[in-house]
Amino acid sequence: MVLQTAQRGGVFTNSVAGVSQNMQARCRAPRAGALVQSSFHSNGIHRLQRRGLYAARQASVLVTSQATAIDQIVTAEAPSTSSMAAGPNSDNVCMSGLNGLSAGGVEGLDSGCFHVAAQQPVLYTVQESLNLLSLDNKSLLRGLLPDSFPARLAAEPGTEKQRRFIIIDENVFDTYGPQLEQYMQYHGVEYEILPLPTCEPNKSFNLIFQVAERLEAFKLNRRKEPIIAIGGGVCLDVAGLAANLYRRNTPLIKIPTTVMAAVDASIGIKTAVNFHGRKNKMGTYCAPLAVFIDKTFLKTLGDRHLSNGSAEILKMACIKDGELFELLEKHSAELIQTKFQSPHASTIMRRSIQGMLEELEYNLWEHILSRLVDYGHAFSPEIEMAALQGDEALLLHGEAVNIDMALTTQLAYQRGYISSEERRRVFGVMRQLGLAIWHEVCTIDVLMQGLEDTTRQRDGIQRVPFMKGIGEAMFVNDIVREEVELAAQYVSQLHAEQLAEAAHNGGYLANSITPLEPVPQSVKQFIREPAMAH
């Protein structure tokens, strides 16, 4: 399996090709009339075995290295033993005739059992591009590279008249809509903008149908005209699923406008909507054409949404990148205060994206169920949906993830995987980022239901990532109710103490610039004078 993630100057190239030994077979046909039997060997090398003879399959791979990225371009020609006829104004025509160059060879002619094997490469780029809506920035005008497979983003805008269908979160449209329209009009683009109310309660197939109806009316040419999606994680998930379903995969450019989307939701290949009260139960795997990250969009975010996205950065720091954790310890307050516009913010975001892509790239379709990036996602889906359906305050995704991480941090401490000092440091960063560590929907039944559902999705084994020191992780499969109860008791008590401290500081915690949410009635009974020696 060829796997490469390269990062140069804010450009991340994600390349996955289903081949071995850095090779992709470029088929050369045997002589006309020969019957060839195809077989796949355990070492992953595709050999063509002709009855009684062998026809070697030549392989080639084109790798281009640039100053900003390393792109791996995989091409494959379909084999044919027949002659090709071509006219000056016509496409090549492949003459008919069986050749046996399928995975099962010609066995199906005798047995009636036919085998199919194919490989689909994945190649897309995650790139920083500041001021995307500036009139001199032409990133949004880049279309598809003609005849590319997989679909590739052209290096420059095409010379033909441009058409773009744009899906945008309605809140983002309220802020940037006039500037977006001015950009399209200035460049002579025929466009349609579809603002959508993309928030967690609305994340359903109803939005997919709205997108599909407008796409059909726009008569998008998916061979030349990529969809553009601009918004947070929910918007990009919805747009990704709609693009994947419309015409069985229409290329999509993602433009994240939140921290959460920039470091997490936009850079993978998963798409989803909620279903039957369950988070992300309907979805697909669909790689974007490209992701453009413009940090200037973050300037309009409130502190809560900045903190929310920071949880996914903290996740990668805790289980993979100790240096990133140290950066968060030093600069968390700065991230929120500058709305991620500082030089340290760029470094922190790049390290988080690099770590995430390293974990995603070799396992894009999640065939390996033990995934480090699932840290904070054992209990959180159930917590998030319980808050969504109840009368309590709504939880954002990163807040639910952080509550999960608070619980698993304490669970790791109870098992002796981290020290009390490491636990203190983790809770300290959560505090600096203004992240919630508890919510009143976190009953033991909700937590265990979340773990049960997670275990079912992971083929009956928990596979829960735990910290083993800061920046390292291990997987556990034997979490029991009693230890979760003990961890929940600790975290809820710490939360109550933080609320009490905040009550003496106008709603703010020491070392935190983000005010806490109002105290739920069900928690007030636990509030007492702070005793922060933990």
Short mmCIF file of C-alpha atoms in Angstrom, two decimals:
data_model
loop_
_atom_site.label_atom_id
_atom_site.label_comp_id
_atom_site.label_asym_id
_atom_site.label_seq_id
_atom_site.Cartn_x
_atom_site.Cartn_y
_atom_site.Cartn_z
CA MET A 1 0.00 0.00 0.00
CA VAL A 2 1.50 3.30 -1.06
CA LEU A 3 0.90 5.90 1.62
CA GLN A 4 2.29 9.41 1.65
CA THR A 5 1.52 12.53 3.61
CA ALA A 6 3.75 15.45 2.81
CA GLN A 7 3.63 18.85 4.45
CA ARG A 8 5.50 21.79 3.00
CA GLY A 9 4.47 25.35 3.69
CA GLY A 10 0.95 24.53 4.77
CA VAL A 11 0.17 22.09 1.95
CA PHE A 12 -0.77 18.55 2.88
CA THR A 13 -1.06 15.97 0.12
CA ASN A 14 -2.98 12.84 1.00
CA SER A 15 -2.24 10.02 -1.43
CA VAL A 16 -3.44 6.46 -1.14
CA ALA A 17 -3.11 3.93 -3.94
CA GLY A 18 -4.18 0.33 -3.58
CA VAL A 19 -0.89 -1.10 -4.81
CA SER A 20 2.23 -2.61 -3.27
CA GLN A 21 5.94 -1.82 -3.48
CA ASN A 22 5.32 1.74 -4.71
CA MET A 23 3.99 0.33 -7.96
CA GLN A 24 0.76 0.62 -9.91
CA ALA A 25 0.31 -1.82 -12.74
CA ARG A 26 0.15 -0.28 -16.19
CA CYS A 27 -1.30 -3.06 -18.29
CA ARG A 28 0.24 -4.13 -21.56
CA ALA A 29 -1.83 -6.49 -23.63
CA PRO A 30 -0.53 -9.90 -24.63
CA ARG A 31 -0.63 -10.87 -28.25
CA ALA A 32 -4.05 -10.95 -29.84
CA GLY A 33 -6.14 -14.03 -29.24
CA ALA A 34 -4.31 -15.17 -26.09
CA LEU A 35 -6.46 -16.20 -23.12
CA VAL A 36 -5.05 -14.86 -19.88
CA GLN A 37 -5.97 -15.97 -16.36
CA SER A 38 -5.61 -13.34 -13.63
CA SER A 39 -4.90 -14.06 -9.98
CA PHE A 40 -4.08 -12.03 -6.86
CA HIS A 41 -1.36 -13.42 -4.62
CA SER A 42 -1.07 -12.86 -0.86
CA ASN A 43 1.86 -10.51 -1.29
CA GLY A 44 -0.40 -8.05 -3.07
CA ILE A 45 1.32 -8.26 -6.46
CA HIS A 46 -1.04 -8.69 -9.38
CA ARG A 47 0.25 -11.35 -11.74
CA LEU A 48 -1.22 -12.40 -15.04
CA GLN A 49 -0.91 -16.08 -15.67
CA ARG A 50 -1.59 -17.33 -19.16
CA ARG A 51 -2.51 -20.96 -19.48
CA GLY A 52 0.83 -22.72 -19.48
CA LEU A 53 2.71 -19.42 -19.88
CA TYR A 54 3.23 -16.16 -17.97
CA ALA A 55 2.62 -12.66 -19.26
CA ALA A 56 4.40 -10.16 -17.04
CA ARG A 57 2.56 -7.01 -16.24
CA GLN A 58 4.71 -3.92 -16.45
CA ALA A 59 4.35 -1.32 -13.76
CA SER A 60 5.05 2.34 -13.56
CA VAL A 61 4.39 5.16 -11.19
CA LEU A 62 4.85 8.84 -11.75
CA VAL A 63 5.96 10.79 -8.73
CA THR A 64 6.36 14.52 -8.97
CA SER A 65 8.02 16.51 -6.24
CA GLN A 66 7.36 20.22 -5.86
CA ALA A 67 8.56 22.83 -3.41
CA THR A 68 5.22 22.86 -1.63
CA ALA A 69 4.02 19.26 -1.89
CA ILE A 70 4.70 15.75 -3.02
CA ASP A 71 2.02 14.46 -5.32
CA GLN A 72 1.78 10.86 -6.35
CA ILE A 73 -0.13 10.39 -9.53
CA VAL A 74 -1.40 6.91 -10.24
CA THR A 75 -2.49 5.98 -13.73
CA ALA A 76 -3.67 2.74 -15.18
CA GLU A 77 -4.63 1.71 -18.68
CA ALA A 78 -7.30 -0.88 -19.33
CA PRO A 79 -5.87 -3.94 -21.07
CA SER A 80 -7.14 -5.02 -24.44
CA THR A 81 -6.09 -7.65 -26.95
CA SER A 82 -8.16 -6.13 -29.71
CA SER A 83 -7.23 -3.59 -32.31
CA MET A 84 -8.06 0.07 -31.92
CA ALA A 85 -9.75 2.09 -34.62
CA ALA A 86 -9.48 5.86 -34.61
CA GLY A 87 -10.57 8.63 -36.90
CA PRO A 88 -9.36 12.22 -36.97
CA ASN A 89 -12.47 13.46 -35.16
CA SER A 90 -13.49 10.45 -33.12
CA ASP A 91 -12.56 8.70 -29.90
CA ASN A 92 -10.69 5.42 -29.97
CA VAL A 93 -13.04 2.48 -30.40
CA CYS A 94 -12.28 -0.79 -28.65
CA MET A 95 -13.30 -3.77 -30.76
CA SER A 96 -15.19 -6.57 -29.06
CA GLY A 97 -13.70 -9.87 -27.94
CA LEU A 98 -13.06 -11.76 -24.70
CA ASN A 99 -9.52 -11.51 -23.35
CA GLY A 100 -9.62 -13.07 -19.87
CA LEU A 101 -7.98 -10.06 -18.25
CA SER A 102 -10.35 -9.95 -15.28
CA ALA A 103 -9.57 -11.08 -11.75
CA GLY A 104 -11.15 -14.48 -12.34
CA GLY A 105 -9.73 -14.96 -15.78
CA VAL A 106 -12.01 -17.18 -17.84
CA GLU A 107 -13.01 -19.54 -15.04
CA GLY A 108 -16.51 -18.10 -14.99
CA LEU A 109 -17.19 -19.42 -18.47
CA ASP A 110 -16.99 -22.94 -17.08
CA SER A 111 -18.07 -22.51 -13.45
CA GLY A 112 -20.58 -19.65 -13.61
CA CYS A 113 -18.70 -17.96 -10.76
CA PHE A 114 -17.06 -14.67 -11.69
CA HIS A 115 -14.61 -12.69 -9.51
CA VAL A 116 -14.13 -8.94 -9.68
CA ALA A 117 -11.18 -7.02 -8.24
CA ALA A 118 -10.47 -3.33 -8.75
CA GLN A 119 -8.51 -0.57 -7.09
CA GLN A 120 -9.41 3.08 -6.74
CA PRO A 121 -6.65 5.51 -5.80
CA VAL A 122 -7.31 8.48 -3.53
CA LEU A 123 -5.44 11.73 -3.95
CA TYR A 124 -6.37 15.13 -2.55
CA THR A 125 -4.64 18.16 -1.12
CA VAL A 126 -5.24 20.10 2.09
CA GLN A 127 -3.80 23.57 1.58
CA GLU A 128 -3.65 26.82 3.51
CA SER A 129 -4.85 29.69 1.35
CA LEU A 130 -5.39 32.99 3.10
CA ASN A 131 -8.02 35.51 1.98
CA LEU A 132 -9.83 33.15 -0.36
CA LEU A 133 -12.44 35.77 -1.19
CA SER A 134 -9.89 38.39 -2.16
CA LEU A 135 -10.36 39.26 -5.81
CA ASP A 136 -6.76 38.41 -6.66
CA ASN A 137 -6.98 34.92 -5.10
CA LYS A 138 -8.06 32.52 -7.85
CA SER A 139 -8.20 29.31 -5.82
CA LEU A 140 -12.00 29.05 -6.12
CA LEU A 141 -11.74 29.28 -9.90
CA ARG A 142 -9.64 26.13 -10.23
CA GLY A 143 -11.61 23.33 -11.84
CA LEU A 144 -10.88 19.72 -12.68
CA LEU A 145 -7.78 18.56 -14.49
CA PRO A 146 -9.16 17.10 -17.75
CA ASP A 147 -9.27 13.30 -17.96
CA SER A 148 -7.69 12.86 -14.52
CA PHE A 149 -8.35 9.77 -12.40
CA PRO A 150 -8.87 10.16 -9.59
CA ALA A 151 -10.25 13.64 -10.23
CA ARG A 152 -7.49 16.19 -9.75
CA LEU A 153 -7.71 19.91 -9.09
CA ALA A 154 -6.25 21.92 -11.95
CA ALA A 155 -3.26 24.07 -11.06
CA GLU A 156 -4.78 27.15 -12.70
CA PRO A 157 -8.29 28.33 -13.60
CA GLY A 158 -9.59 27.11 -16.94
CA THR A 159 -10.01 29.36 -19.95
CA GLU A 160 -13.66 28.42 -20.47
CA LYS A 161 -16.50 30.24 -18.74
CA GLN A 162 -16.65 29.10 -15.12
CA ARG A 163 -19.77 27.77 -13.37
CA ARG A 164 -19.96 27.05 -9.63
CA PHE A 165 -22.60 25.66 -7.31
CA ILE A 166 -21.86 26.81 -3.75
CA ILE A 167 -23.28 25.31 -0.57
CA ILE A 168 -22.76 27.60 2.40
CA ASP A 169 -23.81 27.69 6.03
CA GLU A 170 -26.45 30.39 6.36
CA ASN A 171 -24.63 32.11 9.24
CA VAL A 172 -21.45 32.23 7.17
CA PHE A 173 -23.49 33.59 4.25
CA ASP A 174 -24.88 36.36 6.43
CA THR A 175 -21.31 37.49 7.11
CA TYR A 176 -19.53 36.74 3.84
CA GLY A 177 -22.35 36.48 1.28
CA PRO A 178 -21.87 39.92 -0.30
CA GLN A 179 -18.12 39.39 -0.58
CA LEU A 180 -18.64 35.92 -2.11
CA GLU A 181 -21.10 37.28 -4.69
CA GLN A 182 -18.75 40.13 -5.55
CA TYR A 183 -15.93 37.61 -6.08
CA MET A 184 -17.98 35.46 -8.46
CA GLN A 185 -19.31 38.44 -10.39
CA TYR A 186 -15.88 40.04 -10.70
CA HIS A 187 -14.50 36.86 -12.28
CA GLY A 188 -17.49 36.38 -14.58
CA VAL A 189 -18.58 33.12 -12.95
CA GLU A 190 -22.10 31.78 -13.48
CA TYR A 191 -23.02 30.69 -9.99
CA GLU A 192 -25.72 29.64 -7.58
CA ILE A 193 -25.37 30.00 -3.81
CA LEU A 194 -27.41 27.76 -1.53
CA PRO A 195 -27.39 28.93 2.12
CA LEU A 196 -28.42 26.13 4.49
CA PRO A 197 -29.23 26.04 8.22
CA THR A 198 -26.49 23.51 8.93
CA CYS A 199 -26.55 22.82 12.65
CA GLU A 200 -26.65 19.54 14.55
CA PRO A 201 -30.46 19.45 15.05
CA ASN A 202 -30.94 19.90 11.26
CA LYS A 203 -28.31 17.40 10.18
CA SER A 204 -30.64 15.04 8.33
CA PHE A 205 -31.53 13.81 4.85
CA ASN A 206 -33.89 16.75 4.46
CA LEU A 207 -30.85 18.91 3.78
CA ILE A 208 -29.50 16.35 1.31
CA PHE A 209 -32.73 16.49 -0.68
CA GLN A 210 -32.62 20.30 -0.75
CA VAL A 211 -29.09 20.23 -2.15
CA ALA A 212 -29.94 17.55 -4.73
CA GLU A 213 -32.97 19.44 -6.04
CA ARG A 214 -30.98 22.64 -6.53
CA LEU A 215 -28.07 20.76 -8.10
CA GLU A 216 -30.40 19.19 -10.62
CA ALA A 217 -31.92 22.56 -11.49
CA PHE A 218 -28.45 24.10 -11.91
CA LYS A 219 -27.46 21.35 -14.40
CA LEU A 220 -23.98 21.01 -12.97
CA ASN A 221 -21.38 19.40 -15.21
CA ARG A 222 -19.56 17.16 -12.74
CA ARG A 223 -16.73 16.55 -15.21
CA LYS A 224 -15.69 20.20 -15.10
CA GLU A 225 -17.51 22.03 -12.30
CA PRO A 226 -16.73 21.09 -8.70
CA ILE A 227 -19.19 21.91 -5.94
CA ILE A 228 -17.83 24.35 -3.36
CA ALA A 229 -18.86 23.91 0.29
CA ILE A 230 -18.19 26.70 2.79
CA GLY A 231 -18.97 26.27 6.47
CA GLY A 232 -18.39 24.30 9.63
CA GLY A 233 -18.29 20.57 10.18
CA VAL A 234 -22.03 19.97 9.79
CA CYS A 235 -22.17 21.92 6.54
CA LEU A 236 -19.18 20.04 5.10
CA ASP A 237 -20.58 16.66 6.18
CA VAL A 238 -23.91 17.40 4.51
CA ALA A 239 -22.32 18.81 1.36
CA GLY A 240 -19.96 15.85 1.16
CA LEU A 241 -22.78 13.32 1.35
CA ALA A 242 -24.89 15.21 -1.19
CA ALA A 243 -21.94 15.47 -3.59
CA ASN A 244 -21.17 11.78 -3.19
CA LEU A 245 -24.76 10.76 -3.92
CA TYR A 246 -25.44 13.16 -6.79
CA ARG A 247 -24.45 11.46 -10.03
CA ARG A 248 -22.58 8.88 -7.94
CA ASN A 249 -19.84 11.29 -6.91
CA THR A 250 -19.51 14.90 -7.93
CA PRO A 251 -16.15 16.51 -7.04
CA LEU A 252 -16.23 18.77 -3.99
CA ILE A 253 -13.96 21.52 -2.69
CA LYS A 254 -14.23 22.02 1.07
CA ILE A 255 -13.64 25.38 2.73
CA PRO A 256 -13.84 25.09 6.54
CA THR A 257 -14.84 28.21 8.46
CA THR A 258 -14.46 26.87 12.02
CA VAL A 259 -11.50 25.49 13.95
CA MET A 260 -13.31 22.16 14.32
CA ALA A 261 -13.82 21.86 10.57
CA ALA A 262 -10.30 23.01 9.71
CA VAL A 263 -8.44 20.49 11.86
CA ASP A 264 -10.92 17.61 11.79
CA ALA A 265 -14.15 17.51 9.79
CA SER A 266 -12.83 18.81 6.46
CA ILE A 267 -9.59 16.87 6.08
CA GLY A 268 -10.88 13.28 6.08
CA ILE A 269 -13.17 11.47 3.65
CA LYS A 270 -16.20 10.68 5.83
CA THR A 271 -19.60 12.20 5.13
CA ALA A 272 -22.72 11.76 7.27
CA VAL A 273 -26.08 12.90 8.58
CA ASN A 274 -27.83 11.92 11.80
CA PHE A 275 -30.54 9.27 11.70
CA HIS A 276 -33.14 8.10 14.22
CA GLY A 277 -31.59 10.19 16.96
CA ARG A 278 -28.15 8.64 16.41
CA LYS A 279 -25.14 10.69 15.40
CA ASN A 280 -23.74 10.23 11.88
CA LYS A 281 -25.51 6.91 11.29
CA MET A 282 -26.03 7.52 7.56
CA GLY A 283 -22.99 8.39 5.49
CA THR A 284 -20.31 7.43 3.01
CA TYR A 285 -16.59 7.63 2.40
CA CYS A 286 -15.90 10.27 -0.22
CA ALA A 287 -12.59 12.06 -0.70
CA PRO A 288 -12.78 15.78 -1.49
CA LEU A 289 -11.18 17.25 -4.56
CA ALA A 290 -9.32 19.66 -2.27
CA VAL A 291 -9.53 21.46 1.06
CA PHE A 292 -8.61 25.14 1.32
CA ILE A 293 -8.00 26.40 4.86
CA ASP A 294 -8.32 30.14 5.31
CA LYS A 295 -7.70 31.18 8.91
CA THR A 296 -9.17 34.61 8.31
CA PHE A 297 -12.63 33.03 8.52
CA LEU A 298 -11.92 32.29 12.20
CA LYS A 299 -11.83 36.00 13.04
CA THR A 300 -15.62 36.14 13.24
CA LEU A 301 -16.00 33.13 15.59
CA GLY A 302 -17.05 33.53 19.19
CA ASP A 303 -14.90 32.17 22.01
CA ARG A 304 -17.10 29.13 22.52
CA HIS A 305 -16.66 27.94 18.94
CA LEU A 306 -12.92 28.60 19.10
CA SER A 307 -12.73 26.48 22.25
CA ASN A 308 -14.95 23.83 20.68
CA GLY A 309 -12.53 23.22 17.82
CA SER A 310 -9.56 23.31 20.16
CA ALA A 311 -10.78 20.06 21.72
CA GLU A 312 -9.82 18.14 18.58
CA ILE A 313 -6.36 19.71 18.67
CA LEU A 314 -5.99 18.71 22.32
CA LYS A 315 -7.06 15.20 21.36
CA MET A 316 -4.14 14.80 18.97
CA ALA A 317 -1.75 16.32 21.51
CA CYS A 318 -2.79 13.94 24.29
CA ILE A 319 -2.46 10.69 22.38
CA LYS A 320 0.14 11.41 19.69
CA ASP A 321 2.12 14.64 19.91
CA GLY A 322 3.76 15.65 23.19
CA GLU A 323 5.34 18.71 21.55
CA LEU A 324 1.91 19.90 20.48
CA PHE A 325 0.70 19.46 24.05
CA GLU A 326 3.50 21.67 25.33
CA LEU A 327 2.57 24.32 22.78
CA LEU A 328 -1.01 24.22 24.04
CA GLU A 329 0.17 24.57 27.63
CA LYS A 330 2.05 27.74 26.70
CA HIS A 331 -0.30 29.32 24.18
CA SER A 332 -3.90 28.14 24.78
CA ALA A 333 -5.08 31.52 26.03
CA GLU A 334 -3.36 33.21 23.10
CA LEU A 335 -5.22 30.98 20.63
CA ILE A 336 -8.59 32.16 21.89
CA GLN A 337 -7.56 35.78 22.39
CA THR A 338 -6.15 36.15 18.86
CA LYS A 339 -8.83 33.95 17.26
CA PHE A 340 -6.08 31.66 15.93
CA GLN A 341 -4.36 34.49 14.03
CA SER A 342 -1.00 34.32 15.81
CA PRO A 343 2.15 32.59 14.47
CA HIS A 344 1.86 30.01 17.27
CA ALA A 345 -1.67 29.26 16.09
CA SER A 346 -0.37 28.36 12.63
CA THR A 347 2.18 25.97 14.10
CA ILE A 348 -0.40 24.38 16.38
CA MET A 349 -2.95 23.90 13.59
CA ARG A 350 -0.37 22.45 11.22
CA ARG A 351 0.86 19.94 13.78
CA SER A 352 -2.70 18.90 14.53
CA ILE A 353 -3.53 18.45 10.84
CA GLN A 354 -0.30 16.57 10.21
CA GLY A 355 -0.99 14.19 13.08
CA MET A 356 -4.58 13.63 12.01
CA LEU A 357 -3.64 12.88 8.40
CA GLU A 358 -0.92 10.47 9.49
CA GLU A 359 -3.55 8.50 11.38
CA LEU A 360 -6.25 8.73 8.71
CA GLU A 361 -4.31 8.13 5.52
CA TYR A 362 -3.44 4.46 5.92
CA ASN A 363 -6.92 3.70 7.23
CA LEU A 364 -9.26 5.99 5.29
CA TRP A 365 -12.01 3.37 5.08
CA GLU A 366 -11.55 2.35 8.74
CA HIS A 367 -10.84 -1.31 8.02
CA ILE A 368 -8.58 -1.14 11.08
CA LEU A 369 -10.95 -0.62 14.01
CA SER A 370 -8.36 0.37 16.62
CA ARG A 371 -7.93 4.06 15.75
CA LEU A 372 -6.06 6.64 17.79
CA VAL A 373 -8.27 9.38 16.34
CA ASP A 374 -11.21 7.80 18.19
CA TYR A 375 -9.81 9.23 21.41
CA GLY A 376 -12.61 11.19 23.02
CA HIS A 377 -15.23 9.29 21.00
CA ALA A 378 -16.15 6.38 23.24
CA PHE A 379 -18.84 8.14 25.31
CA SER A 380 -19.19 11.45 23.47
CA PRO A 381 -21.62 10.51 20.65
CA GLU A 382 -24.22 9.44 23.22
CA ILE A 383 -23.51 12.49 25.42
CA GLU A 384 -23.87 14.86 22.47
CA MET A 385 -27.14 13.37 21.25
CA ALA A 386 -28.58 13.16 24.78
CA ALA A 387 -27.95 16.89 25.23
CA LEU A 388 -29.47 17.55 21.82
CA GLN A 389 -32.69 15.72 22.65
CA GLY A 390 -33.15 16.92 26.22
CA ASP A 391 -34.08 20.21 27.81
CA GLU A 392 -30.53 20.93 28.92
CA ALA A 393 -28.08 23.25 27.21
CA LEU A 394 -26.95 22.07 23.78
CA LEU A 395 -23.45 20.63 23.62
CA LEU A 396 -21.17 21.32 20.69
CA HIS A 397 -19.27 18.37 19.27
CA GLY A 398 -15.87 19.40 20.66
CA GLU A 399 -17.41 20.00 24.09
CA ALA A 400 -18.80 16.46 24.14
CA VAL A 401 -15.42 15.13 22.99
CA ASN A 402 -13.68 17.02 25.78
CA ILE A 403 -16.06 15.60 28.41
CA ASP A 404 -15.18 12.17 27.06
CA MET A 405 -11.45 13.01 27.29
CA ALA A 406 -11.90 14.26 30.85
CA LEU A 407 -13.47 10.91 31.78
CA THR A 408 -10.82 8.84 30.02
CA THR A 409 -8.05 10.96 31.52
CA GLN A 410 -9.36 10.07 34.96
CA LEU A 411 -9.83 6.44 33.92
CA ALA A 412 -6.21 6.32 32.73
CA TYR A 413 -5.10 7.81 36.05
CA GLN A 414 -7.16 5.24 38.02
CA ARG A 415 -5.41 2.46 36.12
CA GLY A 416 -1.96 3.95 36.62
CA TYR A 417 -1.36 4.78 32.96
CA ILE A 418 -0.71 8.46 33.71
CA SER A 419 0.60 10.20 36.82
CA SER A 420 -1.26 12.71 38.96
CA GLU A 421 0.98 15.42 37.49
CA GLU A 422 0.08 14.42 33.93
CA ARG A 423 -3.58 14.41 34.89
CA ARG A 424 -3.20 17.90 36.36
CA ARG A 425 -1.56 19.15 33.17
CA VAL A 426 -4.35 17.76 30.94
CA PHE A 427 -7.11 19.30 33.04
CA GLY A 428 -5.08 22.50 33.12
CA VAL A 429 -5.07 22.82 29.32
CA MET A 430 -8.80 22.05 29.21
CA ARG A 431 -9.26 24.86 31.71
CA GLN A 432 -7.15 27.32 29.70
CA LEU A 433 -9.09 26.53 26.56
CA GLY A 434 -12.38 27.11 28.36
CA LEU A 435 -13.63 23.60 27.62
CA ALA A 436 -16.43 21.93 29.54
CA ILE A 437 -15.52 18.79 31.45
CA TRP A 438 -19.07 17.81 32.49
CA HIS A 439 -22.72 18.10 31.54
CA GLU A 440 -25.81 17.12 33.47
CA VAL A 441 -26.90 14.52 30.89
CA CYS A 442 -23.85 12.42 31.87
CA THR A 443 -25.64 9.85 33.97
CA ILE A 444 -23.96 6.50 34.34
CA ASP A 445 -26.65 4.94 32.16
CA VAL A 446 -25.98 7.42 29.34
CA LEU A 447 -22.23 6.83 29.60
CA MET A 448 -22.54 3.05 29.55
CA GLN A 449 -25.03 3.19 26.69
CA GLY A 450 -22.49 5.23 24.75
CA LEU A 451 -19.74 2.72 25.46
CA GLU A 452 -22.04 -0.14 24.50
CA ASP A 453 -22.92 1.48 21.18
CA THR A 454 -19.27 2.26 20.48
CA THR A 455 -18.31 -1.34 21.22
CA ARG A 456 -20.98 -2.63 18.85
CA GLN A 457 -19.67 -0.37 16.08
CA ARG A 458 -16.15 -1.69 16.68
CA ASP A 459 -17.14 -5.30 16.08
CA GLY A 460 -17.83 -6.20 19.69
CA ILE A 461 -14.51 -5.00 21.14
CA GLN A 462 -14.16 -1.70 23.01
CA ARG A 463 -10.86 -0.58 21.42
CA VAL A 464 -10.91 2.62 23.49
CA PRO A 465 -7.73 4.75 23.24
CA PHE A 466 -6.26 5.76 26.62
CA MET A 467 -3.36 8.07 27.28
CA LYS A 468 -0.22 6.31 28.41
CA GLY A 469 1.73 9.35 29.35
CA ILE A 470 1.28 12.60 27.45
CA GLY A 471 1.67 12.16 23.70
CA GLU A 472 1.36 8.38 23.77
CA ALA A 473 -1.56 6.00 23.81
CA MET A 474 -2.73 2.43 24.21
CA PHE A 475 -6.04 0.64 23.61
CA VAL A 476 -8.15 -0.97 26.32
CA ASN A 477 -10.97 -3.48 25.92
CA ASP A 478 -12.11 -4.09 29.49
CA ILE A 479 -13.73 -0.90 30.83
CA VAL A 480 -16.37 -1.77 33.45
CA ARG A 481 -19.25 0.19 34.92
CA GLU A 482 -17.72 0.58 38.38
CA GLU A 483 -14.61 2.37 37.19
CA VAL A 484 -16.67 4.65 34.93
CA GLU A 485 -18.84 5.56 37.94
CA LEU A 486 -15.72 6.40 39.94
CA ALA A 487 -14.27 8.51 37.12
CA ALA A 488 -17.59 10.30 36.60
CA GLN A 489 -17.78 11.09 40.30
CA TYR A 490 -14.34 12.68 40.22
CA VAL A 491 -14.94 14.72 37.05
CA SER A 492 -18.39 15.94 38.14
CA GLN A 493 -16.98 17.00 41.50
CA LEU A 494 -14.10 18.85 39.84
CA HIS A 495 -16.63 20.56 37.59
CA ALA A 496 -18.70 21.62 40.62
CA GLU A 497 -15.59 23.06 42.24
CA GLN A 498 -14.78 24.97 39.06
CA LEU A 499 -18.30 26.39 39.02
CA ALA A 500 -17.92 27.50 42.61
CA GLU A 501 -14.62 29.19 41.78
CA ALA A 502 -16.16 30.88 38.77
CA ALA A 503 -19.00 32.20 40.92
CA HIS A 504 -16.38 34.14 42.91
CA ASN A 505 -14.79 35.51 39.71
CA GLY A 506 -17.71 36.86 37.73
CA GLY A 507 -18.21 33.62 35.82
CA TYR A 508 -14.54 33.15 34.93
CA LEU A 509 -12.03 30.53 36.03
CA ALA A 510 -8.51 31.53 36.94
CA ASN A 511 -6.15 30.93 33.98
CA SER A 512 -9.12 30.86 31.62
CA ILE A 513 -10.41 33.72 29.47
CA THR A 514 -13.64 31.92 28.56
CA PRO A 515 -16.64 32.29 30.88
CA LEU A 516 -18.40 29.13 31.97
CA GLU A 517 -21.95 28.45 30.84
CA PRO A 518 -24.72 29.16 33.37
CA VAL A 519 -24.86 26.65 36.19
CA PRO A 520 -27.57 23.98 35.61
CA GLN A 521 -30.02 23.64 38.50
CA SER A 522 -29.19 19.96 38.92
CA VAL A 523 -25.53 20.82 39.56
CA LYS A 524 -26.01 23.70 41.99
CA GLN A 525 -26.58 21.32 44.88
CA PHE A 526 -23.00 20.08 44.54
CA ILE A 527 -21.36 23.51 44.61
CA ARG A 528 -19.19 24.25 47.60
CA GLU A 529 -16.12 26.35 48.27
CA PRO A 530 -13.22 25.41 45.96
CA ALA A 531 -10.82 22.72 47.04
CA MET A 532 -8.64 22.49 43.97
CA ALA A 533 -5.89 20.23 45.31
CA HIS A 534 -6.28 17.38 42.84
#
